[in-house]
C-alpha atoms as one frame of an Amber mdcrd trajectory, in Angstrom:
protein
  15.106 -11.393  -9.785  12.610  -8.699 -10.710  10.118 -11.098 -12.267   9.549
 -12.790  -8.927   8.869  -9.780  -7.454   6.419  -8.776  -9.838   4.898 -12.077
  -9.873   3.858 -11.146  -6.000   2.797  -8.058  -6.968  -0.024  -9.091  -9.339
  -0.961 -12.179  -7.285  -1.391  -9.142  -4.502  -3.769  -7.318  -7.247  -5.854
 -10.393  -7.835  -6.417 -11.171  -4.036  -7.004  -7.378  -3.522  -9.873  -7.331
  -6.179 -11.369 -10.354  -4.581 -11.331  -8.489  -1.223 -13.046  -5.219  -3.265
 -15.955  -8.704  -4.131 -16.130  -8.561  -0.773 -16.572  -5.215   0.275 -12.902
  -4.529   1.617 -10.524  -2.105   0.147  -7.656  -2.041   2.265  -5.625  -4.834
   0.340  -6.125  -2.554  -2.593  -5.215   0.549  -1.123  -2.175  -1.120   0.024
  -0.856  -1.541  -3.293  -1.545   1.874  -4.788   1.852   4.233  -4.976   1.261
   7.608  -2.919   2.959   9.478  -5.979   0.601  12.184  -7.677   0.780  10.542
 -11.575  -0.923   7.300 -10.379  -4.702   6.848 -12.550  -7.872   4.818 -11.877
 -10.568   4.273 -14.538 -13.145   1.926 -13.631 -16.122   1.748 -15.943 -18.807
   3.969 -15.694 -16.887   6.986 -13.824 -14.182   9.228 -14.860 -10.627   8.297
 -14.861  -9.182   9.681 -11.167  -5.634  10.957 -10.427  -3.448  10.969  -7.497
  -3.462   8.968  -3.869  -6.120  10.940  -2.263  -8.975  10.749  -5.343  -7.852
   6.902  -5.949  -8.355   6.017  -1.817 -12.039   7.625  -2.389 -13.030   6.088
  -5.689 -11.770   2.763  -3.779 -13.404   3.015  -0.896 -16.822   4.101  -3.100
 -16.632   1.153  -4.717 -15.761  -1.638  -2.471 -18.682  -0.236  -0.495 -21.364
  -1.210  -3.122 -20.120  -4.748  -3.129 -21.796  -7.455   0.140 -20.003 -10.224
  -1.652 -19.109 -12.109  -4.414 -19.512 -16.141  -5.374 -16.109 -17.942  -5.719
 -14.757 -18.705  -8.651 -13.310 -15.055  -9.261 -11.256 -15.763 -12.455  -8.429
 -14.084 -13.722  -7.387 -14.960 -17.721  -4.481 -13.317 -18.721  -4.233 -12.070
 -22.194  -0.143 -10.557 -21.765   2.071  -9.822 -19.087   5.528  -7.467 -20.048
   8.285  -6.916 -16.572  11.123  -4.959 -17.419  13.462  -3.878 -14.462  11.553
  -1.074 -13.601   7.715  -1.345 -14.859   5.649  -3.939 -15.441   1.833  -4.476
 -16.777  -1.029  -7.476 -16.727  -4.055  -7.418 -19.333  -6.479  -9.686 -18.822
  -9.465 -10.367 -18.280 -11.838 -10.506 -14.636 -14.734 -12.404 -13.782 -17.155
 -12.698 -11.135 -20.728 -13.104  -9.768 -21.315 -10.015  -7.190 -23.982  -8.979
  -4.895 -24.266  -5.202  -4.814 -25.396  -3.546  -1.775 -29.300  -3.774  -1.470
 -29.622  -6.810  -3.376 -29.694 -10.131  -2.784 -29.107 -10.982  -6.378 -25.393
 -12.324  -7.449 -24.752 -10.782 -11.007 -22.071 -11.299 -13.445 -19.340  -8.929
 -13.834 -17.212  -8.982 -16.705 -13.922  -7.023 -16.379 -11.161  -6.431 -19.548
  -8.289  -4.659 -17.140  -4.961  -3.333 -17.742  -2.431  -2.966 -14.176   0.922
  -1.396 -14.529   3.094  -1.952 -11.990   6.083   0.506 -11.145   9.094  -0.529
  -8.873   9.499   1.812  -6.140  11.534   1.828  -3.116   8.890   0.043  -0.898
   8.637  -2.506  -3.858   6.357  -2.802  -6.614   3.300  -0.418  -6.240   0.632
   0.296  -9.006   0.533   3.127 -11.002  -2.547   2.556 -13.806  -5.789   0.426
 -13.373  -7.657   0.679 -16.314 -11.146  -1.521 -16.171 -13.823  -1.552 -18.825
 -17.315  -3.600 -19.255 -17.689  -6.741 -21.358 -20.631  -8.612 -22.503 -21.386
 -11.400 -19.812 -20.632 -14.257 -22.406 -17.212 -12.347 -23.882
């Protein structure tokens, strides 16, 4: 059953952005697709396309993360699978310590995932991350 699958594949996403809290982006890079029409926007930087400008943008920014305070939450707003594709929106929240601070910090994340089955399984395609107010 595809759904079963998929469910995997965005409980992968959400353990993969807690290991990006903590400063480690292989779990993420695991789940990207290698194909050239994959994107990444994260806030405050230009969208990226394609494996090798997603690994670096990755890598970038799990390396200004020393840790984050548990609870990371995850509130989903929708969730559609069809056989082939599948996407999450919701919403991600955390306290983070960025690299030369001590401080933990609120972050505040409204993010869309599409998910595309592939041969090796479901891989991601589109991560699509902007700011929110601290209290939204």
């Amino acid at each position: 059953m595809p759904t079963q699958d998929f469910d995997a594949a965005v409980a992968a996403s959400r353990a993969a952005v807690q290991a990006m809290g903590q400063g480690d982006p292989e779990p993420s890079l695991a789940l990207w697709t290698r194909r050239g029409d994959a994107v990444l926007a994260n806030p405050l930087k230009p969208a990226v396309v394609g494996w090798a400008q997603i690994e670096a943008e990755v890598r970038r920014v799990a390396a200004s993360f020393t840790g984050a305070a548990p609870p990371m939450t995850f509130e989903e707003v929708a969730r559609v699978v069809t056989p082939d594709m599948g996407y999450v929106i919701a919403f991600e929240r955390a306290r983070v310590r960025r690299v030369g601070s001590e401080d933990l910090v609120p972050l505040s994340l409204r993010v869309t995932t599409v998910f595309r089955r592939e041969l090796e399984g479901w891989k991601l395609v589109l991560r699509h991350a902007d700011r929110l107010p601290a209290d939204a």
